[in-house]
Amino acid sequence: MDAISYERAGDIAGAVRAVQQPGAVFIGGGTNLLDLMKGGVTRPVRLIDITHIRGLDTITTLPDGGIRIGALVRNSDAANHALVREQYPLLSQAFLAGASAQLRNMATVGGNLLQRTRCGYFYDTAFTQCNKRTPGSGCAALDGHNRTHAILGASAQCIAVNPSDMSVALAALDAVVRVSGPAGERTIAFADFHRLPGDRPELDTTLQPGELITAVDLPPALFSARSHYLKVRDRASYAFALVSVAAALQMDGERVKTARIALGGVAHKPWRASAAEQMLDGRPLTQATLRDAAAAALRDARPQHDNRFKVQLAQRAIVRAVNQAAGRAGGVA
Ligand code: SF4
């Protein structure tokens, strides 16, 4: 059994200092970290408990009309907060699509940003080939079971997907991640927070050593009237997405003024479907245009041997989610 020491941080500066000790990691809700520790995937020697730091568990309005969600806000509290429900229903839906009620009650917003892939080979240490767990060891998923793996943005080193629902909505909403670290505070645009695997699949994010996520900022709500989070999965609850779509629209009559589309379950990071957005912006929302946009979103897809179905599934999910966002509940999919 590994010996693990525990330390409770009283403030952000203390937490940042403490985590610079060898083998130290932050623990918040612990819903992913404890699984990783029990399976021997992660072996920290020091846990820095950040849950008692004051001021990180609130949701507040910002001077520009946006909102700030503290990193320690529990997923269920964020999903049910009036500001989130009324102004960012896309985000509320995404929270509620994730995990189970019990896990949402424990998991924090900051922890959700950092949850690791659910690739089975990553979690099962009996498989020695996993570049994400052991850099340079190979990737068992390439020739193994890869039905749930990436179809966009993968590399020969890793084909894992990011499992977060919340992050797909945050990508569509152009959130900003606030962090504090040894070099001070900084903000990270959401598109730059999670990484593609490239040749460093062990790195999920662009966080620097010792940096603590303190909050997520959302810009003023533009899409509260028209948005939809669609999650396609193997069972109705407590399952990760095969494909998910966060769709948000601003309409000018029948014409799309602005479209935001992000995909989950398809890549190592929440995947912003920029090509599809560009095809919709400024055009009447016809089913033909929407299908063309969905096809453009998947144009660069490179499926694995078990997950070719995901390409068409993602296209159909985009069509359905955008139709739902536009208030066309029976939209073609
Ligand atoms: Fe590991 Fe990534 Fe390959 Fe899964 S896909 S076995 S996480 S390297």
Short mmCIF file of C-alpha atoms and ligand atoms in Angstrom, two decimals:
data_model
loop_
_atom_site.label_atom_id
_atom_site.label_comp_id
_atom_site.label_asym_id
_atom_site.label_seq_id
_atom_site.Cartn_x
_atom_site.Cartn_y
_atom_site.Cartn_z
CA MET A 1 0.00 0.00 0.00
CA ASP A 2 1.25 3.48 -0.85
CA ALA A 3 1.62 6.00 2.00
CA ILE A 4 -0.19 9.24 1.18
CA SER A 5 -0.04 12.44 3.21
CA TYR A 6 -2.93 14.90 3.39
CA GLU A 7 -2.81 18.67 3.67
CA ARG A 8 -5.68 21.15 3.73
CA ALA A 9 -4.98 24.41 1.90
CA GLY A 10 -6.43 27.57 3.46
CA ASP A 11 -6.04 29.88 0.51
CA ILE A 12 -4.99 29.95 -3.14
CA ALA A 13 -1.39 31.00 -2.45
CA GLY A 14 -1.00 28.22 0.13
CA ALA A 15 -2.41 25.64 -2.26
CA VAL A 16 -0.07 26.72 -5.05
CA ARG A 17 2.88 26.55 -2.65
CA ALA A 18 1.91 23.15 -1.28
CA VAL A 19 1.42 21.48 -4.63
CA GLN A 20 5.02 22.23 -5.58
CA GLN A 21 6.18 19.55 -3.14
CA PRO A 22 7.30 16.31 -4.85
CA GLY A 23 4.43 13.98 -5.71
CA ALA A 24 1.72 16.46 -4.66
CA VAL A 25 -1.61 16.90 -6.43
CA PHE A 26 -4.74 18.93 -5.73
CA ILE A 27 -7.89 17.13 -4.64
CA GLY A 28 -11.35 18.67 -4.92
CA GLY A 29 -14.40 16.43 -5.24
CA GLY A 30 -12.07 13.53 -5.96
CA THR A 31 -14.56 11.72 -8.19
CA ASN A 32 -12.00 10.97 -10.88
CA LEU A 33 -8.76 11.18 -8.90
CA LEU A 34 -9.79 8.49 -6.39
CA ASP A 35 -10.66 6.08 -9.22
CA LEU A 36 -7.27 6.73 -10.78
CA MET A 37 -5.52 6.19 -7.44
CA LYS A 38 -7.44 2.98 -6.64
CA GLY A 39 -6.49 1.56 -10.03
CA GLY A 40 -2.83 2.50 -9.64
CA VAL A 41 -3.01 4.75 -12.71
CA THR A 42 -1.96 7.78 -10.65
CA ARG A 43 0.24 7.46 -7.57
CA PRO A 44 0.44 10.80 -5.73
CA VAL A 45 2.23 10.86 -2.37
CA ARG A 46 0.62 14.09 -1.13
CA LEU A 47 -2.97 15.29 -1.49
CA ILE A 48 -3.58 19.03 -1.23
CA ASP A 49 -7.25 19.46 -0.34
CA ILE A 50 -8.53 22.66 -1.92
CA THR A 51 -12.18 22.34 -0.91
CA HIS A 52 -11.83 24.69 2.07
CA ILE A 53 -10.48 27.65 0.11
CA ARG A 54 -12.99 30.45 0.47
CA GLY A 55 -14.51 32.26 -2.47
CA LEU A 56 -14.14 29.52 -5.07
CA ASP A 57 -17.58 28.00 -4.53
CA THR A 58 -19.77 30.84 -5.78
CA ILE A 59 -21.37 31.95 -9.05
CA THR A 60 -21.31 35.72 -9.54
CA THR A 61 -22.16 38.21 -12.26
CA LEU A 62 -19.34 40.08 -14.00
CA PRO A 63 -19.32 43.79 -14.90
CA ASP A 64 -19.68 42.94 -18.61
CA GLY A 65 -22.85 40.93 -17.93
CA GLY A 66 -21.20 37.52 -18.04
CA ILE A 67 -20.84 35.21 -15.07
CA ARG A 68 -17.96 33.70 -13.10
CA ILE A 69 -18.32 30.12 -11.89
CA GLY A 70 -15.89 29.30 -9.10
CA ALA A 71 -13.78 26.19 -9.58
CA LEU A 72 -15.20 24.58 -6.44
CA VAL A 73 -18.86 24.95 -7.41
CA ARG A 74 -20.33 21.46 -7.50
CA ASN A 75 -21.68 20.31 -10.86
CA SER A 76 -25.21 19.90 -9.51
CA ASP A 77 -25.17 23.38 -7.94
CA ALA A 78 -23.97 24.92 -11.20
CA ALA A 79 -26.60 23.06 -13.23
CA ASN A 80 -29.39 24.29 -10.98
CA HIS A 81 -28.21 27.84 -10.34
CA ALA A 82 -30.75 30.40 -11.59
CA LEU A 83 -28.15 32.38 -13.56
CA VAL A 84 -26.94 29.27 -15.36
CA ARG A 85 -30.40 27.82 -15.96
CA GLU A 86 -31.86 31.05 -17.31
CA GLN A 87 -28.92 32.58 -19.18
CA TYR A 88 -26.85 29.53 -20.16
CA PRO A 89 -29.34 26.65 -20.47
CA LEU A 90 -26.92 24.87 -22.81
CA LEU A 91 -24.45 24.58 -19.94
CA SER A 92 -27.11 23.49 -17.47
CA GLN A 93 -28.21 20.72 -19.85
CA ALA A 94 -24.62 19.58 -20.34
CA PHE A 95 -24.02 19.38 -16.58
CA LEU A 96 -27.16 17.31 -16.10
CA ALA A 97 -26.18 14.95 -18.92
CA GLY A 98 -22.97 14.05 -17.10
CA ALA A 99 -22.33 11.16 -14.71
CA SER A 100 -24.96 10.43 -12.02
CA ALA A 101 -26.74 12.64 -9.48
CA GLN A 102 -24.42 11.40 -6.72
CA LEU A 103 -21.29 12.19 -8.74
CA ARG A 104 -22.62 15.60 -9.80
CA ASN A 105 -23.16 16.41 -6.12
CA MET A 106 -19.46 15.80 -5.41
CA ALA A 107 -17.67 16.76 -8.63
CA THR A 108 -16.43 20.33 -8.96
CA VAL A 109 -16.29 22.52 -12.04
CA GLY A 110 -12.50 22.67 -11.87
CA GLY A 111 -12.27 18.90 -11.51
CA ASN A 112 -14.63 18.38 -14.42
CA LEU A 113 -12.22 20.38 -16.60
CA LEU A 114 -9.44 18.01 -15.59
CA GLN A 115 -11.20 14.65 -15.74
CA ARG A 116 -9.17 12.16 -17.70
CA THR A 117 -10.13 10.00 -20.64
CA ARG A 118 -12.19 6.88 -20.06
CA CYS A 119 -10.09 4.79 -22.47
CA GLY A 120 -10.20 1.31 -20.91
CA TYR A 121 -6.54 0.65 -21.66
CA PHE A 122 -5.58 3.78 -19.75
CA TYR A 123 -7.42 2.61 -16.62
CA ASP A 124 -6.34 -1.04 -16.75
CA THR A 125 -2.70 -1.24 -15.73
CA ALA A 126 -2.58 -4.86 -16.90
CA PHE A 127 -2.18 -3.33 -20.35
CA THR A 128 1.36 -2.06 -20.51
CA GLN A 129 0.91 -0.13 -23.76
CA CYS A 130 -0.53 3.29 -23.05
CA ASN A 131 1.34 6.43 -24.04
CA LYS A 132 -0.92 8.55 -21.88
CA ARG A 133 -0.14 6.53 -18.73
CA THR A 134 3.44 5.59 -19.62
CA PRO A 135 4.94 7.81 -22.33
CA GLY A 136 6.71 5.85 -25.03
CA SER A 137 5.00 2.53 -24.24
CA GLY A 138 2.66 2.47 -27.25
CA CYS A 139 -1.10 2.55 -27.65
CA ALA A 140 -3.10 -0.63 -27.11
CA ALA A 141 -6.25 0.99 -28.50
CA LEU A 142 -4.87 1.37 -32.01
CA ASP A 143 -5.19 -2.38 -32.70
CA GLY A 144 -7.61 -3.08 -29.87
CA HIS A 145 -11.16 -2.13 -29.02
CA ASN A 146 -11.61 1.44 -30.17
CA ARG A 147 -15.35 1.83 -30.64
CA THR A 148 -15.49 4.79 -28.24
CA HIS A 149 -12.31 6.49 -29.42
CA ALA A 150 -11.46 9.58 -31.44
CA ILE A 151 -12.32 10.26 -35.07
CA LEU A 152 -10.90 13.80 -35.20
CA GLY A 153 -7.55 15.27 -34.21
CA ALA A 154 -5.98 12.02 -32.97
CA SER A 155 -2.33 11.04 -33.41
CA ALA A 156 -0.41 7.82 -33.83
CA GLN A 157 0.43 8.15 -30.12
CA CYS A 158 -3.10 8.32 -28.72
CA ILE A 159 -6.70 8.13 -29.95
CA ALA A 160 -8.43 8.82 -26.63
CA VAL A 161 -11.36 11.21 -26.22
CA ASN A 162 -12.13 13.80 -23.59
CA PRO A 163 -15.12 12.56 -21.56
CA SER A 164 -16.56 15.85 -20.22
CA ASP A 165 -20.05 17.03 -21.17
CA MET A 166 -19.63 20.35 -19.38
CA SER A 167 -16.54 21.16 -21.43
CA VAL A 168 -18.38 20.72 -24.74
CA ALA A 169 -20.87 23.41 -23.73
CA LEU A 170 -18.09 25.66 -22.42
CA ALA A 171 -16.29 25.31 -25.77
CA ALA A 172 -19.41 26.42 -27.65
CA LEU A 173 -19.92 29.34 -25.27
CA ASP A 174 -16.31 30.62 -25.59
CA ALA A 175 -15.58 30.34 -21.88
CA VAL A 176 -12.32 31.48 -20.32
CA VAL A 177 -10.44 29.51 -17.65
CA ARG A 178 -8.85 31.49 -14.81
CA VAL A 179 -5.81 29.99 -13.08
CA SER A 180 -3.31 30.93 -10.35
CA GLY A 181 0.17 29.52 -10.24
CA PRO A 182 3.76 30.16 -9.16
CA ALA A 183 4.03 32.86 -11.86
CA GLY A 184 0.78 34.58 -10.80
CA GLU A 185 -2.68 34.67 -12.34
CA ARG A 186 -3.57 34.20 -15.98
CA THR A 187 -6.53 33.39 -18.19
CA ILE A 188 -6.73 30.71 -20.85
CA ALA A 189 -9.19 30.83 -23.74
CA PHE A 190 -11.24 27.65 -23.63
CA ALA A 191 -10.12 26.57 -27.09
CA ASP A 192 -6.53 26.60 -25.80
CA PHE A 193 -7.14 24.84 -22.48
CA HIS A 194 -7.39 21.21 -23.61
CA ARG A 195 -4.77 19.75 -25.95
CA LEU A 196 -4.75 17.41 -28.90
CA PRO A 197 -2.51 14.40 -28.19
CA GLY A 198 0.23 14.99 -30.76
CA ASP A 199 3.39 13.36 -29.47
CA ARG A 200 2.68 14.28 -25.83
CA PRO A 201 -0.58 12.45 -25.04
CA GLU A 202 0.27 12.36 -21.34
CA LEU A 203 -0.62 16.08 -21.26
CA ASP A 204 -4.37 16.72 -21.34
CA THR A 205 -4.26 20.49 -20.87
CA THR A 206 -2.01 23.52 -21.19
CA LEU A 207 -1.89 24.08 -17.43
CA GLN A 208 1.63 24.69 -16.18
CA PRO A 209 3.06 22.82 -13.16
CA GLY A 210 1.59 24.15 -9.92
CA GLU A 211 -1.30 26.03 -11.52
CA LEU A 212 -4.68 25.89 -9.81
CA ILE A 213 -7.94 26.50 -11.69
CA THR A 214 -9.83 29.18 -9.77
CA ALA A 215 -12.85 29.91 -11.98
CA VAL A 216 -14.49 29.72 -15.37
CA ASP A 217 -15.78 32.97 -16.89
CA LEU A 218 -18.62 33.05 -19.38
CA PRO A 219 -19.14 36.03 -21.70
CA PRO A 220 -22.53 37.75 -21.71
CA ALA A 221 -25.27 35.33 -22.68
CA LEU A 222 -26.11 35.50 -26.40
CA PHE A 223 -27.74 32.13 -26.84
CA SER A 224 -30.15 31.72 -23.95
CA ALA A 225 -33.16 31.63 -26.29
CA ARG A 226 -31.80 29.03 -28.71
CA SER A 227 -29.48 26.26 -27.66
CA HIS A 228 -29.48 22.52 -27.16
CA TYR A 229 -27.13 19.88 -25.75
CA LEU A 230 -27.58 16.48 -27.34
CA LYS A 231 -25.78 13.46 -25.92
CA VAL A 232 -25.84 10.14 -27.76
CA ARG A 233 -24.78 7.21 -25.60
CA ASP A 234 -25.24 3.49 -25.19
CA ARG A 235 -27.68 3.80 -22.29
CA ALA A 236 -29.93 6.56 -21.04
CA SER A 237 -27.93 7.62 -17.98
CA TYR A 238 -24.53 7.30 -16.34
CA ALA A 239 -22.71 6.68 -19.60
CA PHE A 240 -20.13 8.68 -21.50
CA ALA A 241 -20.98 10.16 -24.88
CA LEU A 242 -20.41 8.26 -28.08
CA VAL A 243 -21.04 11.64 -29.64
CA SER A 244 -22.41 14.82 -28.14
CA VAL A 245 -23.28 18.18 -29.66
CA ALA A 246 -23.56 21.59 -28.04
CA ALA A 247 -25.48 23.80 -30.46
CA ALA A 248 -26.32 27.48 -29.97
CA LEU A 249 -27.88 29.93 -32.37
CA GLN A 250 -28.64 33.59 -32.77
CA MET A 251 -31.31 33.99 -35.42
CA ASP A 252 -32.44 36.90 -37.55
CA GLY A 253 -35.80 35.64 -38.73
CA GLU A 254 -35.15 32.44 -40.67
CA ARG A 255 -31.53 33.42 -41.18
CA VAL A 256 -28.72 32.27 -38.86
CA LYS A 257 -26.91 35.26 -37.43
CA THR A 258 -24.38 33.26 -35.41
CA ALA A 259 -24.00 29.51 -34.98
CA ARG A 260 -21.90 27.80 -32.35
CA ILE A 261 -21.36 24.06 -32.55
CA ALA A 262 -19.02 21.95 -30.41
CA LEU A 263 -18.69 18.18 -30.39
CA GLY A 264 -17.88 15.75 -27.61
CA GLY A 265 -16.86 12.10 -27.75
CA VAL A 266 -14.96 12.58 -30.99
CA ALA A 267 -11.55 14.01 -30.04
CA HIS A 268 -8.93 14.45 -27.31
CA LYS A 269 -10.50 17.84 -26.58
CA PRO A 270 -13.95 19.37 -27.02
CA TRP A 271 -14.10 19.86 -30.78
CA ARG A 272 -15.34 23.16 -32.10
CA ALA A 273 -16.99 22.59 -35.49
CA SER A 274 -15.81 25.86 -37.02
CA ALA A 275 -16.33 24.80 -40.65
CA ALA A 276 -19.97 23.98 -39.91
CA GLU A 277 -20.47 27.27 -38.09
CA GLN A 278 -19.08 29.21 -41.06
CA MET A 279 -21.42 27.43 -43.44
CA LEU A 280 -24.44 28.37 -41.32
CA ASP A 281 -23.57 31.95 -40.40
CA GLY A 282 -25.61 34.44 -42.44
CA ARG A 283 -27.63 31.79 -44.28
CA PRO A 284 -31.25 30.67 -44.04
CA LEU A 285 -31.45 27.58 -41.84
CA THR A 286 -32.59 25.04 -44.44
CA GLN A 287 -32.18 21.31 -43.96
CA ALA A 288 -29.93 21.13 -47.03
CA THR A 289 -27.60 23.80 -45.64
CA LEU A 290 -27.60 22.12 -42.27
CA ARG A 291 -26.72 18.73 -43.73
CA ASP A 292 -23.90 20.33 -45.75
CA ALA A 293 -22.62 22.01 -42.61
CA ALA A 294 -22.71 18.72 -40.70
CA ALA A 295 -20.78 17.03 -43.50
CA ALA A 296 -18.19 19.82 -43.41
CA ALA A 297 -17.74 19.32 -39.66
CA LEU A 298 -16.71 15.72 -40.22
CA ARG A 299 -14.75 16.23 -43.44
CA ASP A 300 -11.42 15.56 -41.73
CA ALA A 301 -12.64 12.56 -39.72
CA ARG A 302 -10.23 9.62 -39.54
CA PRO A 303 -12.17 6.84 -37.82
CA GLN A 304 -10.65 3.71 -36.30
CA HIS A 305 -11.65 0.16 -37.27
CA ASP A 306 -14.41 -0.08 -34.62
CA ASN A 307 -15.88 3.42 -34.78
CA ARG A 308 -16.62 4.26 -38.40
CA PHE A 309 -20.26 4.63 -37.34
CA LYS A 310 -19.33 7.74 -35.38
CA VAL A 311 -18.87 9.82 -38.54
CA GLN A 312 -22.48 9.53 -39.64
CA LEU A 313 -23.69 9.56 -36.04
CA ALA A 314 -21.95 12.89 -35.44
CA GLN A 315 -23.38 14.37 -38.64
CA ARG A 316 -26.91 13.34 -37.71
CA ALA A 317 -26.44 14.53 -34.14
CA ILE A 318 -25.37 17.97 -35.42
CA VAL A 319 -28.48 18.20 -37.61
CA ARG A 320 -30.75 17.17 -34.75
CA ALA A 321 -29.11 19.41 -32.15
CA VAL A 322 -29.18 22.52 -34.37
CA ASN A 323 -32.81 21.85 -35.28
CA GLN A 324 -33.64 21.49 -31.59
CA ALA A 325 -31.80 24.72 -30.82
CA ALA A 326 -33.84 26.47 -33.52
CA GLY A 327 -37.04 25.19 -31.98
CA ARG A 328 -37.68 22.60 -34.66
CA ALA A 329 -38.17 19.68 -32.34
CA GLY A 330 -38.99 17.23 -35.12
CA GLY A 331 -35.94 18.18 -37.17
CA VAL A 332 -34.51 15.74 -39.62
CA ALA A 333 -31.65 13.70 -38.26
FE1 SF4 B 1 -3.52 5.10 -23.81
FE2 SF4 B 1 -4.47 6.99 -25.44
FE3 SF4 B 1 -3.91 4.63 -26.43
FE4 SF4 B 1 -5.96 4.86 -24.74
S1 SF4 B 1 -5.83 5.75 -26.76
S2 SF4 B 1 -4.38 3.26 -24.76
S3 SF4 B 1 -5.21 6.50 -23.41
S4 SF4 B 1 -2.44 6.06 -25.51
#
